[in-house]
Coordinates of N, CA, C and O in Angstrom, one line a residue:
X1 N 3.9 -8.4 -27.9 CA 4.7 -8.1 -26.7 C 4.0 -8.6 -25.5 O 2.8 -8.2 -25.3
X2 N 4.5 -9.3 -24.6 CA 4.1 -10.0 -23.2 C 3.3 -8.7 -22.0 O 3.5 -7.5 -22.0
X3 N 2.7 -9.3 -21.5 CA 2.6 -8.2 -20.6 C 3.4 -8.3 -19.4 O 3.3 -9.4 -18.8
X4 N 4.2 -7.4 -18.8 CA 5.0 -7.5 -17.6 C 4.3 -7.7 -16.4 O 3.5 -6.9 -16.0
X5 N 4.7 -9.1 -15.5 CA 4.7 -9.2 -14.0 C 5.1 -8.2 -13.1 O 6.2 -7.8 -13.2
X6 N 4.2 -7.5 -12.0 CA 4.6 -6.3 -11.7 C 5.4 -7.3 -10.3 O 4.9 -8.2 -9.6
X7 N 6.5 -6.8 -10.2 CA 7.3 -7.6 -8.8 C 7.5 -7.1 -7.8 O 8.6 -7.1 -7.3
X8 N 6.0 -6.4 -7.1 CA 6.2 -5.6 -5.8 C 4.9 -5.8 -4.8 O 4.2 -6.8 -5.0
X9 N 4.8 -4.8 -3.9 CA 4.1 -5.4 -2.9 C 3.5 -4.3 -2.3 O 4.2 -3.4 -2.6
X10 N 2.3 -3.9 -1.3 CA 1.5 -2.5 -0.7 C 1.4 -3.0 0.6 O 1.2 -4.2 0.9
X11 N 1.4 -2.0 1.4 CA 1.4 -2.2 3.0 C -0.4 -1.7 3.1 O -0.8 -0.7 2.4
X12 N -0.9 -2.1 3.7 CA -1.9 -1.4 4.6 C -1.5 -0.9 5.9 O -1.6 -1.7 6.9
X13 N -1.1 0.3 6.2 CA -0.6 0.7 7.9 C -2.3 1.4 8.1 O -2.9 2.2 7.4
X14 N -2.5 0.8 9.4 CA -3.8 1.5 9.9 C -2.9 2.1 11.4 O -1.7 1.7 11.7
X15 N -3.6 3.1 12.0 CA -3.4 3.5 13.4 C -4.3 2.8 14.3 O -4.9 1.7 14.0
X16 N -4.5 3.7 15.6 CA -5.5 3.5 16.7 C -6.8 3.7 16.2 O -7.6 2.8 16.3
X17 N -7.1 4.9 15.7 CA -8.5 5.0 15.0 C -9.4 4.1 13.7 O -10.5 4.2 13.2
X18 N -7.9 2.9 13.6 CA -8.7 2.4 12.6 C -8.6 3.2 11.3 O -9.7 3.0 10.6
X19 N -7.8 4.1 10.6 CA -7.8 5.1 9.3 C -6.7 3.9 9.1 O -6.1 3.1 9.9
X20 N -6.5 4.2 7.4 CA -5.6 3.8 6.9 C -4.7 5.0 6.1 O -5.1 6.0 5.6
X21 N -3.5 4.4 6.1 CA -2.3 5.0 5.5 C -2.3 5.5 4.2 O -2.1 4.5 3.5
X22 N -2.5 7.0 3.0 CA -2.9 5.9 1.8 C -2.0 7.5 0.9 O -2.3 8.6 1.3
X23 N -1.3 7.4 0.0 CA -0.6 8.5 -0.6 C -1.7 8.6 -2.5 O -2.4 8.0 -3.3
X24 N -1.0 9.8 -2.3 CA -1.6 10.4 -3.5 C -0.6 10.6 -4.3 O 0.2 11.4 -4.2
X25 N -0.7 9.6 -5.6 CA 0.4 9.5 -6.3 C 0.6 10.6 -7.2 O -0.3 11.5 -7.3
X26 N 1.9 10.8 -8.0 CA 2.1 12.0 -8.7 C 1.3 11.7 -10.0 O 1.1 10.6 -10.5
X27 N 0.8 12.9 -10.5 CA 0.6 13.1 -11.7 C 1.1 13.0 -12.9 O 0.7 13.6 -13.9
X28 N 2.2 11.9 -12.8 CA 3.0 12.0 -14.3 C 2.3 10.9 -15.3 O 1.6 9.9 -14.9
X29 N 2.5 11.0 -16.6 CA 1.6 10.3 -17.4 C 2.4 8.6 -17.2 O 1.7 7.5 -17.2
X30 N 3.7 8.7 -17.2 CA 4.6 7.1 -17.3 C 4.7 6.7 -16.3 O 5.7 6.0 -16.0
X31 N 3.5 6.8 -15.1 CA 3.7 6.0 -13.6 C 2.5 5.0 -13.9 O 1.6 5.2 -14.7
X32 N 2.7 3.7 -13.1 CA 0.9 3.5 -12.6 C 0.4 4.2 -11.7 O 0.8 4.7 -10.7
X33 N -1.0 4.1 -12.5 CA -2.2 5.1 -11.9 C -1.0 6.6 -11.6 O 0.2 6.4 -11.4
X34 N -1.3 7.5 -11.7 CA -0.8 8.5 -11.9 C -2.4 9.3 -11.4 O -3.5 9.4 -11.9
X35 N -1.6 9.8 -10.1 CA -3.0 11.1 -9.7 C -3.9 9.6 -8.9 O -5.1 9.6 -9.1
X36 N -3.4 8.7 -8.3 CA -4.7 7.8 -7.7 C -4.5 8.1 -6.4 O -3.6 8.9 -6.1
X37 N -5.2 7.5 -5.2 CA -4.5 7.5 -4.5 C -4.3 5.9 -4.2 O -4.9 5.1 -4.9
X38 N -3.2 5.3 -3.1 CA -2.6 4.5 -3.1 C -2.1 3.5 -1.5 O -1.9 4.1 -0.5
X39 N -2.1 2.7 -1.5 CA -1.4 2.5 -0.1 C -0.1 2.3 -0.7 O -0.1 1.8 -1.9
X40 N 1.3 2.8 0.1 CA 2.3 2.6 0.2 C 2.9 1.4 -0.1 O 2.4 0.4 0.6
X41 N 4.2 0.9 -1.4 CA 4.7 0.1 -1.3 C 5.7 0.3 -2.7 O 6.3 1.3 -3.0
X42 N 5.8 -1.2 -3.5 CA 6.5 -0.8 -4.3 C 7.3 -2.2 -5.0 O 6.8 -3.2 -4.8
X43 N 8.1 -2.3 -5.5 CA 9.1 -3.2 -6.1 C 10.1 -3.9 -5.2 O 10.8 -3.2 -4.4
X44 N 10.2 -5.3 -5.5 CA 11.1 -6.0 -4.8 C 12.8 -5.6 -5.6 O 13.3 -5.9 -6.7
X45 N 13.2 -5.0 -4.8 CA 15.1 -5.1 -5.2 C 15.9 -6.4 -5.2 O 15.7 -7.1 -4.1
X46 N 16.8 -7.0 -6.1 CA 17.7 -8.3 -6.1 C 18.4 -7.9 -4.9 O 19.1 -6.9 -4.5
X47 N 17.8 -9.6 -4.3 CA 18.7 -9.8 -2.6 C 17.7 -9.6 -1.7 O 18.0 -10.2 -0.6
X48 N 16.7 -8.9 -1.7 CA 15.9 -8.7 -0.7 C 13.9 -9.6 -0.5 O 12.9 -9.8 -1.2
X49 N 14.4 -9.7 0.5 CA 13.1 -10.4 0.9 C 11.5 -9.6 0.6 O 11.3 -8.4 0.3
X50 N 10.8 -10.3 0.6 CA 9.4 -9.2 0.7 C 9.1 -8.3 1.7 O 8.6 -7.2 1.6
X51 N 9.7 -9.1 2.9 CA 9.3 -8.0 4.3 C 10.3 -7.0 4.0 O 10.0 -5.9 4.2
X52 N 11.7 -7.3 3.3 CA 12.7 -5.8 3.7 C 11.8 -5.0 2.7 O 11.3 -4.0 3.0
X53 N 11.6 -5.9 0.9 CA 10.9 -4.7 0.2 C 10.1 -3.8 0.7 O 10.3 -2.6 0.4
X54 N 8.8 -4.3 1.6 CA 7.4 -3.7 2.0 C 8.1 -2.5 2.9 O 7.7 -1.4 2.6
X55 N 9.3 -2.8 4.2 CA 9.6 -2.1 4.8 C 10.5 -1.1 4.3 O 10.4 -0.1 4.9
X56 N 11.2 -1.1 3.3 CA 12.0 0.2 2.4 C 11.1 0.9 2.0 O 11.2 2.1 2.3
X57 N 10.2 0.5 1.4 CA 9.5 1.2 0.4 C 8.5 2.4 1.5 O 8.7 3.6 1.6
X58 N 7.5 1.3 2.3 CA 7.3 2.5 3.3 C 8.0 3.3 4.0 O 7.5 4.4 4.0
X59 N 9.2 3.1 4.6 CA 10.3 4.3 5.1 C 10.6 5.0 3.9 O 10.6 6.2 3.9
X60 N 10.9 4.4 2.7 CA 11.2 5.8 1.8 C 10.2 6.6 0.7 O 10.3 7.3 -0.3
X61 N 8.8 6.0 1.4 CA 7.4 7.2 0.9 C 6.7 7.7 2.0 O 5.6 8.0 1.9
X62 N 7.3 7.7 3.0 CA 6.5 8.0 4.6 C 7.5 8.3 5.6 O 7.2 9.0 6.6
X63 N 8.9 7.7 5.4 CA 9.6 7.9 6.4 C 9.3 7.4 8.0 O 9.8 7.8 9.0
X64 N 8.4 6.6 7.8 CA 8.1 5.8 8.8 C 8.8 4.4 8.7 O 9.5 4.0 7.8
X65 N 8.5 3.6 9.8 CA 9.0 2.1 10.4 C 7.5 1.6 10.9 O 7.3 1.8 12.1
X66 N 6.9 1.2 10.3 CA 5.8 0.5 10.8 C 5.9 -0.8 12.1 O 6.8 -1.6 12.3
X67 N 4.6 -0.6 12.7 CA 5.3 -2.1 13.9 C 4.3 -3.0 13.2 O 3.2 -2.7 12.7
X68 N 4.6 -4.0 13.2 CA 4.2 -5.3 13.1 C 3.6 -6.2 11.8 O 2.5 -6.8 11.6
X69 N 4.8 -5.9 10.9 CA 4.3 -6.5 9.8 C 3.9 -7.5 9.4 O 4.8 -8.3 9.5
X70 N 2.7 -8.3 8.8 CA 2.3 -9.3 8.9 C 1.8 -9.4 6.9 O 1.2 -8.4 6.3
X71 N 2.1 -10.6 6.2 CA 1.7 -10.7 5.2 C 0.0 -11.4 5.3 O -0.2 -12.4 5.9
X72 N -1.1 -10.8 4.6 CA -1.7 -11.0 4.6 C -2.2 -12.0 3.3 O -1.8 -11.7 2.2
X73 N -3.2 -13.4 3.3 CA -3.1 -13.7 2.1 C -4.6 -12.9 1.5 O -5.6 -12.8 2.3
X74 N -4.6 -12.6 0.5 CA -5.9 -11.8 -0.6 C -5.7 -12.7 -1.6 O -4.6 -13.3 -1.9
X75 N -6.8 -12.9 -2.1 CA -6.9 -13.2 -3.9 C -6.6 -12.5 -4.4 O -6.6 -11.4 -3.8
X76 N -5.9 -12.3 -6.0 CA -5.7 -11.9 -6.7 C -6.7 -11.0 -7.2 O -7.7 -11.5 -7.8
X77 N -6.6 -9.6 -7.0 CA -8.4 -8.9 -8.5 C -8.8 -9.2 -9.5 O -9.9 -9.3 -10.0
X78 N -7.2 -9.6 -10.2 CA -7.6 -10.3 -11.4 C -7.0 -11.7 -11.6 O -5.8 -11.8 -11.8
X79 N -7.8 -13.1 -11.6 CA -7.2 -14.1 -11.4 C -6.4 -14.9 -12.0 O -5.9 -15.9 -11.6
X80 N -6.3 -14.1 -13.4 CA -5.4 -14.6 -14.0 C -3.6 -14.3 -13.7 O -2.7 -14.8 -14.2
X81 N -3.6 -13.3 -12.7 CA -2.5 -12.7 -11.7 C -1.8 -13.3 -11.0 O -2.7 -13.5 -10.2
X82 N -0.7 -13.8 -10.4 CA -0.6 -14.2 -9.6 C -1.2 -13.4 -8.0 O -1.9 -12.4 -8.0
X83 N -0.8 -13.9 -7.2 CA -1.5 -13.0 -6.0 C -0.6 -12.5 -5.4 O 0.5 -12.9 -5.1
X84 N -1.4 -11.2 -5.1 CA -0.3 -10.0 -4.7 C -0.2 -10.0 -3.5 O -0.9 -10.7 -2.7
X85 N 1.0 -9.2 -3.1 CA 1.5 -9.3 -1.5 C 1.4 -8.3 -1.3 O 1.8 -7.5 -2.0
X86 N 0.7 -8.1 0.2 CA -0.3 -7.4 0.6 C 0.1 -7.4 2.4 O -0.2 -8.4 3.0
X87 N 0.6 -6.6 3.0 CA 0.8 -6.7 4.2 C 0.2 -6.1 5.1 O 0.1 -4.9 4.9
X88 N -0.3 -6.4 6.2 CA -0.3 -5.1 7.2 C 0.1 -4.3 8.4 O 0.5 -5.1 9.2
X89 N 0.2 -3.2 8.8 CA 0.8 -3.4 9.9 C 0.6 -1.8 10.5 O 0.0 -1.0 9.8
X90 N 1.0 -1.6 11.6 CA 1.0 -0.4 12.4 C 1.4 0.6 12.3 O 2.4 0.7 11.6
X91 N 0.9 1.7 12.8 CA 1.5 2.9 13.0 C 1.3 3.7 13.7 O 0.6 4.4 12.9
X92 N 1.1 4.6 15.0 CA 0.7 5.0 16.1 C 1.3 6.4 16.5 O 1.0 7.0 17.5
X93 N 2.3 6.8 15.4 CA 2.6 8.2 15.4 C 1.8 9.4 15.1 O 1.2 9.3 14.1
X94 N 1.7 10.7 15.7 CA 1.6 11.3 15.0 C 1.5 12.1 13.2 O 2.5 12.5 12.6
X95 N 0.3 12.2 12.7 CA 0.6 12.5 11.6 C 2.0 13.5 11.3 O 2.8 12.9 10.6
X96 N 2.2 14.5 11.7 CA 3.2 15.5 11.5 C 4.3 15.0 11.6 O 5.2 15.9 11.4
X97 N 4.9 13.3 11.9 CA 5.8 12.8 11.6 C 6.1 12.2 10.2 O 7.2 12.0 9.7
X98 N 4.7 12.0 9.6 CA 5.0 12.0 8.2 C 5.8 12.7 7.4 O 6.0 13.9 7.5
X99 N 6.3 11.9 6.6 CA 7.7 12.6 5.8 C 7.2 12.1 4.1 O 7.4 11.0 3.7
X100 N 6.7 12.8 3.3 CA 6.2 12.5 2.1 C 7.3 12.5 1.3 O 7.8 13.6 1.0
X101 N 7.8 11.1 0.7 CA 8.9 10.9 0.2 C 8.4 10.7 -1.7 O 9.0 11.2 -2.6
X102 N 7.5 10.2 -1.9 CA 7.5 10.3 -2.9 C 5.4 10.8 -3.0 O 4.5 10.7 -2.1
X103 N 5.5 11.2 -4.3 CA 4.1 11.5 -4.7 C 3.8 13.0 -4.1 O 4.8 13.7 -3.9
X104 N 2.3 13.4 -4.0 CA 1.9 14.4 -3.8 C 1.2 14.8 -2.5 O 1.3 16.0 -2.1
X105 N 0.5 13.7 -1.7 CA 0.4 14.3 -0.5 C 0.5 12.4 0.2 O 0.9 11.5 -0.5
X106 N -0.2 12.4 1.8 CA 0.1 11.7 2.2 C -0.7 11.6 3.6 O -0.6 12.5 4.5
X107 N -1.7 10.5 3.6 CA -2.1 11.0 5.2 C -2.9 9.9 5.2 O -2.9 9.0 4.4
X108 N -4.0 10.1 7.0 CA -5.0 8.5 7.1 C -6.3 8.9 6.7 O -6.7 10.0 6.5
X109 N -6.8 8.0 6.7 CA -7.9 8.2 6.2 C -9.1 6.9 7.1 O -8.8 5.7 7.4
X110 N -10.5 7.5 7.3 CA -11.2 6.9 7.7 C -11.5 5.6 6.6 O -11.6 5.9 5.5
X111 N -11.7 4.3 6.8 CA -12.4 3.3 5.7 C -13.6 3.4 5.1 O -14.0 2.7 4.2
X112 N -14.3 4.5 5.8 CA -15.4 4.7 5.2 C -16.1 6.0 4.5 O -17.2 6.4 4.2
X113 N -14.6 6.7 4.3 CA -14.3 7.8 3.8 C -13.2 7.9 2.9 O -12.5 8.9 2.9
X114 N -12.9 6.5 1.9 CA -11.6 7.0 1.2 C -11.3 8.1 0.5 O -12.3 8.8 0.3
X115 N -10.3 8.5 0.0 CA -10.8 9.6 -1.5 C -10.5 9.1 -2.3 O -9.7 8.2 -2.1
X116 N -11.1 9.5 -3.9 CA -11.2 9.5 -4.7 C -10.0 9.8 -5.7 O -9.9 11.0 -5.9
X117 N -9.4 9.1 -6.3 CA -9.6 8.0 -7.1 C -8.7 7.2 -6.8 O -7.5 7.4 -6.8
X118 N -9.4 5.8 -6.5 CA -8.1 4.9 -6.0 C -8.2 3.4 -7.5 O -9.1 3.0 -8.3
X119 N -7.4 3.2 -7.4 CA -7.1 2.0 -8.3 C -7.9 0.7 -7.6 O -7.6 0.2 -6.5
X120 N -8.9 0.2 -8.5 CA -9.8 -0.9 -7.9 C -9.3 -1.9 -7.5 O -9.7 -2.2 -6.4
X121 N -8.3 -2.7 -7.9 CA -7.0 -3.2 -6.9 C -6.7 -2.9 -5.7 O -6.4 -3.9 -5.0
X122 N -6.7 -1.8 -5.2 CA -6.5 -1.8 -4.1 C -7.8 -1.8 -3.3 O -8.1 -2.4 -2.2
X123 N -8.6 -1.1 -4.2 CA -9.8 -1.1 -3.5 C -10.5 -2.6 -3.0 O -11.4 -2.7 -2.1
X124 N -10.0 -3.5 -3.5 CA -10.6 -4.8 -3.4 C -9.4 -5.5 -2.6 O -9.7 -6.6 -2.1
X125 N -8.0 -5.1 -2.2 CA -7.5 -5.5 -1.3 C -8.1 -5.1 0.5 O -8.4 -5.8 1.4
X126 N -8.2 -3.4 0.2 CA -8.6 -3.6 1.0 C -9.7 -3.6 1.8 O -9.7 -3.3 3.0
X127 N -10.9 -4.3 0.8 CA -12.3 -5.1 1.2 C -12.2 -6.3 2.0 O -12.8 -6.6 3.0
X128 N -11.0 -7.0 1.2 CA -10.6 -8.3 1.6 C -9.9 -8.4 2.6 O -9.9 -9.5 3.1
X129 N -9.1 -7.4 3.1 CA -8.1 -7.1 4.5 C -9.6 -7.1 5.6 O -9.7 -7.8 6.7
X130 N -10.5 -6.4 5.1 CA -11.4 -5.6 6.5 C -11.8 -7.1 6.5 O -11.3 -7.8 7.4
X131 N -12.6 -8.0 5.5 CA -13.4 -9.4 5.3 C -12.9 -10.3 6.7 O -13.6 -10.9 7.5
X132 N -11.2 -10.2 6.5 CA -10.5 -11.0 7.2 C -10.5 -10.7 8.8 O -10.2 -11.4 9.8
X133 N -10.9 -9.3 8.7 CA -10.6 -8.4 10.2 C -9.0 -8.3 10.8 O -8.8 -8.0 12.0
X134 N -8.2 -8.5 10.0 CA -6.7 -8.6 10.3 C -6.3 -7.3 10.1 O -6.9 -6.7 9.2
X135 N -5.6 -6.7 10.6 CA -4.8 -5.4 11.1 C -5.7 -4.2 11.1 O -5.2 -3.2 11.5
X136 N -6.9 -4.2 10.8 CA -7.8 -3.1 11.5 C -8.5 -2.9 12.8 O -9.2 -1.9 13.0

C-alpha cells in the first residue's frame, strides 16, 4: 500500500513581539501527531486555492483573519517530499481574541522558547522561515 500525499499547508502567524502562533493538538490516537504542538493549518478543499486553504483553516482553529499572507518557499524535511506550503503572516490582536477551534489549547510563543513536543517538520520549517528572516 502507497504512502498518502498529505494535501495541505501551515501558516506561521507571528505578532509584534516576534512570538509565533502555535496550537496544541488533540490527543487522539487517528490524528497526525496527536498531543504535538503545531502551527495552524490544514488540507486543501476541491475548488480552493492555497491562500483560501491556509486562510480557512486558520479562521476555523483560531478564529482569526491573519494580515498579510505571503507563501514562503522551504525545502522539503524530507526530500523525497514534495515541498510543503508554508506561509506567513500577521496577527496583532490580542491574545483573548483567540477562539480555539480545534485541538487543546492555543497561544504565542516566544522562538526561543517553544514547547514541547513539536513535530520536527515543523520544527525545521520554522528554522528555515527565521534563515530567510521573512515574517518575523
Amino acid at each position: 500500500m502507497g504512502e498518502t500525499v498529505w494535501n495541505g499547508c501551515v501558516v506561521m502567524i507571528t505578532n509584534r513581539a516576534g512570538e509565533i502562533l502555535l496550537q496544541h493538538r488533540d490527543d487522539i490516537p487517528n490524528i497526525c501527531w496527536p498531543g504535538h504542538w503545531t502551527m495552524p493549518g490544514g488540507q486543501q478543499e476541491p475548488g480552493e486555492t492555497w491562500e483560501q486553504t491556509a486562510l480557512r483553516e486558520v479562521h476555523e482553529e483560531t478564529g482569526i483573519v491573519p494580515e498579510d499572507l505571503r507563501e514562503v518557499n522551504v525545502a522539503p524535511y524530507d526530500p523525497a517530499k514534495p515541498r510543503p506550503k508554508v506561509y506567513t503572516a500577521a496577527w496583532n490582536g490580542p491574545e483573548s481574541e483567540l477562539v480555539l477551534g480545534e485541538g487543546q489549547a492555543l497561544g504565542f510563543f516566544p522562538l526561543n522558547a517553544l514547547p514541547d513536543p513539536m513535530p520536527p517538520h515543523i520544527l525545521d520549517y520554522i528554522a528555515q522561515v527565521q534563515k530567510l528572516n521573512v515574517g518575523l
